[in-house]
PDB file of C-alpha atoms in Angstrom:
ATOM      1  CA  UNK A   3     -18.503  14.069  -8.178  1.00  0.00           C
ATOM      2  CA  UNK A   4     -17.112  17.309  -6.827  1.00  0.00           C
ATOM      3  CA  UNK A   5     -13.927  18.638  -8.399  1.00  0.00           C
ATOM      4  CA  UNK A   6     -12.183  18.548  -5.001  1.00  0.00           C
ATOM      5  CA  UNK A   7     -12.895  14.849  -4.658  1.00  0.00           C
ATOM      6  CA  UNK A   8     -11.830  14.234  -8.260  1.00  0.00           C
ATOM      7  CA  UNK A   9      -8.395  15.710  -7.577  1.00  0.00           C
ATOM      8  CA  UNK A  10      -8.185  13.662  -4.381  1.00  0.00           C
ATOM      9  CA  UNK A  11      -9.051  10.498  -6.299  1.00  0.00           C
ATOM     10  CA  UNK A  12      -6.383  11.364  -8.867  1.00  0.00           C
ATOM     11  CA  UNK A  13      -3.879  11.705  -6.013  1.00  0.00           C
ATOM     12  CA  UNK A  14      -5.050   8.300  -4.701  1.00  0.00           C
ATOM     13  CA  UNK A  15      -4.461   6.811  -8.170  1.00  0.00           C
ATOM     14  CA  UNK A  16      -0.906   8.226  -8.178  1.00  0.00           C
ATOM     15  CA  UNK A  17      -0.229   6.861  -4.679  1.00  0.00           C
ATOM     16  CA  UNK A  18      -1.571   3.428  -5.650  1.00  0.00           C
ATOM     17  CA  UNK A  19       0.620   3.433  -8.764  1.00  0.00           C
ATOM     18  CA  UNK A  20       3.666   4.313  -6.639  1.00  0.00           C
ATOM     19  CA  UNK A  21       2.763   1.470  -4.287  1.00  0.00           C
ATOM     20  CA  UNK A  22       2.549  -0.900  -7.244  1.00  0.00           C
ATOM     21  CA  UNK A  23       6.005   0.162  -8.450  1.00  0.00           C
ATOM     22  CA  UNK A  24       7.575  -0.261  -5.007  1.00  0.00           C
ATOM     23  CA  UNK A  25       6.016  -3.695  -4.523  1.00  0.00           C
ATOM     24  CA  UNK A  26       7.165  -4.828  -7.980  1.00  0.00           C
ATOM     25  CA  UNK A  27      10.736  -4.060  -6.881  1.00  0.00           C
ATOM     26  CA  UNK A  28      10.150  -5.928  -3.610  1.00  0.00           C
ATOM     27  CA  UNK A  29       8.780  -8.945  -5.512  1.00  0.00           C
ATOM     28  CA  UNK A  30      11.862  -8.914  -7.739  1.00  0.00           C
ATOM     29  CA  UNK A  31      14.120  -8.753  -4.687  1.00  0.00           C
ATOM     30  CA  UNK A  32      12.246 -11.549  -2.941  1.00  0.00           C
ATOM     31  CA  UNK A  33      13.190 -13.929  -5.746  1.00  0.00           C
ATOM     32  CA  UNK A  34      16.655 -12.450  -6.427  1.00  0.00           C
ATOM     33  CA  UNK A  35      19.945 -13.768  -5.127  1.00  0.00           C
ATOM     34  CA  UNK A  36      20.889 -12.361  -1.703  1.00  0.00           C
ATOM     35  CA  UNK A  37      23.126  -9.283  -1.610  1.00  0.00           C
ATOM     36  CA  UNK A  38      21.755  -7.908  -4.880  1.00  0.00           C
ATOM     37  CA  UNK A  39      19.718  -5.011  -3.495  1.00  0.00           C
ATOM     38  CA  UNK A  40      21.245  -1.567  -3.710  1.00  0.00           C
ATOM     39  CA  UNK A  41      19.576  -0.645  -0.422  1.00  0.00           C
ATOM     40  CA  UNK A  42      21.810  -2.943   1.618  1.00  0.00           C
ATOM     41  CA  UNK A  43      23.511  -0.109   3.456  1.00  0.00           C
ATOM     42  CA  UNK A  44      24.409  -1.903   6.686  1.00  0.00           C
ATOM     43  CA  UNK A  45      23.394  -4.825   8.860  1.00  0.00           C
ATOM     44  CA  UNK A  46      20.455  -2.762  10.119  1.00  0.00           C
ATOM     45  CA  UNK A  47      19.382  -1.070   6.866  1.00  0.00           C
ATOM     46  CA  UNK A  48      19.249  -4.149   4.673  1.00  0.00           C
ATOM     47  CA  UNK A  49      16.424  -5.026   2.295  1.00  0.00           C
ATOM     48  CA  UNK A  50      17.735  -8.538   1.661  1.00  0.00           C
ATOM     49  CA  UNK A  51      17.640  -9.478   5.346  1.00  0.00           C
ATOM     50  CA  UNK A  52      14.013  -8.373   5.571  1.00  0.00           C
ATOM     51  CA  UNK A  53      12.938  -9.666   2.153  1.00  0.00           C
ATOM     52  CA  UNK A  54      14.494 -13.103   2.683  1.00  0.00           C
ATOM     53  CA  UNK A  55      13.230 -13.580   6.252  1.00  0.00           C
ATOM     54  CA  UNK A  56      10.516 -16.067   7.159  1.00  0.00           C
ATOM     55  CA  UNK A  57       8.222 -13.076   7.714  1.00  0.00           C
ATOM     56  CA  UNK A  58       8.413 -12.098   4.042  1.00  0.00           C
ATOM     57  CA  UNK A  59       5.732 -14.657   3.174  1.00  0.00           C
ATOM     58  CA  UNK A  60       2.182 -15.183   4.387  1.00  0.00           C
ATOM     59  CA  UNK A  61       0.599 -18.583   3.734  1.00  0.00           C
ATOM     60  CA  UNK A  62       3.450 -19.252   1.309  1.00  0.00           C
ATOM     61  CA  UNK A  63       2.829 -16.075  -0.697  1.00  0.00           C
ATOM     62  CA  UNK A  64       5.419 -13.275  -0.640  1.00  0.00           C
ATOM     63  CA  UNK A  65       3.883 -10.305   1.186  1.00  0.00           C
ATOM     64  CA  UNK A  66       5.116  -8.086  -1.648  1.00  0.00           C
ATOM     65  CA  UNK A  67       2.711  -9.919  -3.986  1.00  0.00           C
ATOM     66  CA  UNK A  68      -0.108  -9.331  -1.499  1.00  0.00           C
ATOM     67  CA  UNK A  69       0.885  -5.666  -1.408  1.00  0.00           C
ATOM     68  CA  UNK A  70       0.910  -5.479  -5.193  1.00  0.00           C
ATOM     69  CA  UNK A  71      -2.574  -6.984  -5.257  1.00  0.00           C
ATOM     70  CA  UNK A  72      -3.766  -4.470  -2.679  1.00  0.00           C
ATOM     71  CA  UNK A  73      -2.390  -1.520  -4.622  1.00  0.00           C
ATOM     72  CA  UNK A  74      -3.803  -2.880  -7.891  1.00  0.00           C
ATOM     73  CA  UNK A  75      -7.311  -3.139  -6.425  1.00  0.00           C
ATOM     74  CA  UNK A  76      -7.006   0.384  -4.991  1.00  0.00           C
ATOM     75  CA  UNK A  77      -5.649   1.693  -8.313  1.00  0.00           C
ATOM     76  CA  UNK A  78      -8.518   0.233 -10.360  1.00  0.00           C
ATOM     77  CA  UNK A  79     -11.167   1.362  -7.866  1.00  0.00           C
ATOM     78  CA  UNK A  80      -9.829   4.913  -7.604  1.00  0.00           C
ATOM     79  CA  UNK A  81      -9.238   5.127 -11.367  1.00  0.00           C
ATOM     80  CA  UNK A  82     -12.890   4.197 -11.771  1.00  0.00           C
ATOM     81  CA  UNK A  83     -13.879   6.905  -9.291  1.00  0.00           C
ATOM     82  CA  UNK A  84     -11.948   9.504 -11.309  1.00  0.00           C
ATOM     83  CA  UNK A  85     -13.831   8.584 -14.482  1.00  0.00           C
ATOM     84  CA  UNK A  86     -17.205   7.946 -12.853  1.00  0.00           C
ATOM     85  CA  UNK A  87     -17.371   4.212 -13.562  1.00  0.00           C
ATOM     86  CA  UNK A  88     -18.873   3.484 -10.159  1.00  0.00           C
ATOM     87  CA  UNK A  89     -21.145   6.551 -10.025  1.00  0.00           C
ATOM     88  CA  UNK A  90     -24.156   4.517  -8.902  1.00  0.00           C
ATOM     89  CA  UNK A  91     -22.085   2.725  -6.243  1.00  0.00           C
ATOM     90  CA  UNK A  92     -19.534   5.412  -5.374  1.00  0.00           C
ATOM     91  CA  UNK A  93     -20.374   5.472  -1.657  1.00  0.00           C
ATOM     92  CA  UNK A  94     -20.047   1.691  -1.401  1.00  0.00           C
ATOM     93  CA  UNK A  95     -16.824   1.628  -3.392  1.00  0.00           C
ATOM     94  CA  UNK A  96     -15.335   4.397  -1.266  1.00  0.00           C
ATOM     95  CA  UNK A  97     -16.382   2.623   1.944  1.00  0.00           C
ATOM     96  CA  UNK A  98     -14.881  -0.680   0.779  1.00  0.00           C
ATOM     97  CA  UNK A  99     -11.638   0.914  -0.414  1.00  0.00           C
ATOM     98  CA  UNK A 100     -11.246   2.869   2.823  1.00  0.00           C
ATOM     99  CA  UNK A 101     -11.688  -0.358   4.802  1.00  0.00           C
ATOM    100  CA  UNK A 102      -9.426  -2.253   2.380  1.00  0.00           C
ATOM    101  CA  UNK A 103      -6.648   0.320   2.710  1.00  0.00           C
ATOM    102  CA  UNK A 104      -7.135   0.261   6.500  1.00  0.00           C
ATOM    103  CA  UNK A 105      -6.568  -3.492   6.488  1.00  0.00           C
ATOM    104  CA  UNK A 106      -3.463  -2.986   4.330  1.00  0.00           C
ATOM    105  CA  UNK A 107      -2.238  -0.349   6.762  1.00  0.00           C
ATOM    106  CA  UNK A 108      -2.784  -2.642   9.764  1.00  0.00           C
ATOM    107  CA  UNK A 109      -0.881  -5.471   8.060  1.00  0.00           C
ATOM    108  CA  UNK A 110       1.928  -3.075   7.113  1.00  0.00           C
ATOM    109  CA  UNK A 111       2.159  -1.811  10.695  1.00  0.00           C
ATOM    110  CA  UNK A 112       2.456  -5.407  11.874  1.00  0.00           C
ATOM    111  CA  UNK A 113       5.277  -5.981   9.378  1.00  0.00           C
ATOM    112  CA  UNK A 114       7.004  -2.768  10.501  1.00  0.00           C
ATOM    113  CA  UNK A 115       6.952  -3.955  14.105  1.00  0.00           C
ATOM    114  CA  UNK A 116       8.390  -7.293  12.965  1.00  0.00           C
ATOM    115  CA  UNK A 117      11.135  -5.489  11.015  1.00  0.00           C
ATOM    116  CA  UNK A 118      12.229  -3.373  13.962  1.00  0.00           C
ATOM    117  CA  UNK A 119      11.760  -5.726  16.895  1.00  0.00           C
ATOM    118  CA  UNK A 120      11.984  -9.291  15.551  1.00  0.00           C
ATOM    119  CA  UNK A 121      14.195  -9.224  12.459  1.00  0.00           C
ATOM    120  CA  UNK A 122      16.316  -6.307  13.663  1.00  0.00           C
ATOM    121  CA  UNK A 123      16.707  -4.902  10.167  1.00  0.00           C
ATOM    122  CA  UNK A 124      14.871  -2.297   8.114  1.00  0.00           C
ATOM    123  CA  UNK A 125      14.047  -2.271   4.411  1.00  0.00           C
ATOM    124  CA  UNK A 126      13.840   1.217   2.913  1.00  0.00           C
ATOM    125  CA  UNK A 127      11.448   0.039   0.199  1.00  0.00           C
ATOM    126  CA  UNK A 128       9.215  -1.633   2.781  1.00  0.00           C
ATOM    127  CA  UNK A 129       9.131   1.619   4.743  1.00  0.00           C
ATOM    128  CA  UNK A 130       8.346   3.560   1.555  1.00  0.00           C
ATOM    129  CA  UNK A 131       5.447   1.197   0.883  1.00  0.00           C
ATOM    130  CA  UNK A 132       4.249   1.628   4.457  1.00  0.00           C
ATOM    131  CA  UNK A 133       4.199   5.420   4.108  1.00  0.00           C
ATOM    132  CA  UNK A 134       2.293   5.063   0.822  1.00  0.00           C
ATOM    133  CA  UNK A 135      -0.432   2.845   2.341  1.00  0.00           C
ATOM    134  CA  UNK A 136      -0.667   5.229   5.318  1.00  0.00           C
ATOM    135  CA  UNK A 137      -1.106   8.198   2.972  1.00  0.00           C
ATOM    136  CA  UNK A 138      -3.696   6.295   0.924  1.00  0.00           C
ATOM    137  CA  UNK A 139      -5.682   5.326   4.002  1.00  0.00           C
ATOM    138  CA  UNK A 140      -5.641   8.864   5.405  1.00  0.00           C
ATOM    139  CA  UNK A 141      -6.660  10.316   2.037  1.00  0.00           C
ATOM    140  CA  UNK A 142      -9.499   7.837   1.505  1.00  0.00           C
ATOM    141  CA  UNK A 143     -10.674   8.237   5.098  1.00  0.00           C
ATOM    142  CA  UNK A 144     -10.755  12.029   4.662  1.00  0.00           C
ATOM    143  CA  UNK A 145     -12.795  11.688   1.452  1.00  0.00           C
ATOM    144  CA  UNK A 146     -15.095   9.205   3.198  1.00  0.00           C
ATOM    145  CA  UNK A 147     -15.653  11.574   6.140  1.00  0.00           C
ATOM    146  CA  UNK A 148     -16.275  14.531   3.838  1.00  0.00           C
ATOM    147  CA  UNK A 149     -18.766  12.521   1.804  1.00  0.00           C
ATOM    148  CA  UNK A 150     -20.528  11.231   4.940  1.00  0.00           C
ATOM    149  CA  UNK A 151     -20.860  14.794   6.267  1.00  0.00           C
ATOM    150  CA  UNK A 152     -22.261  15.970   2.932  1.00  0.00           C
ATOM    151  CA  UNK A 153     -24.947  13.265   3.002  1.00  0.00           C
ATOM    152  CA  UNK A 154     -26.191  14.278   6.477  1.00  0.00           C
TER     153      UNK A 154
END
């Protein structure tokens, strides 16, 4: 693996870890009593309104848990890329993780639209998570493109 890609994978590991931390807080808030989040600034900027809405679950599972799972998979995969665990399958792993993060980004964009236009409230931690998954997708896509160009 090239040193440039190694540093990019390390950055991806850090982003995935940040995503895990943010989603752990969101999981905690999902199960907490209402009005306990410190990010309840107003009626519009209110994590509890978003995190307690009917849109905060998917098939009965809090979306924060799904997000945590997504970030955990990305963390393990990128950690393995840093240390060469998947050397034989690195192209496949990178392709899968780029697609996986793209799916996470699409789902997050859907939830952002719901926040703004359906719920009418915004969660700062949800937005932070959405920026993290966007950054992860863009980073992995850039690595994927660079690797694809190198193989041609």
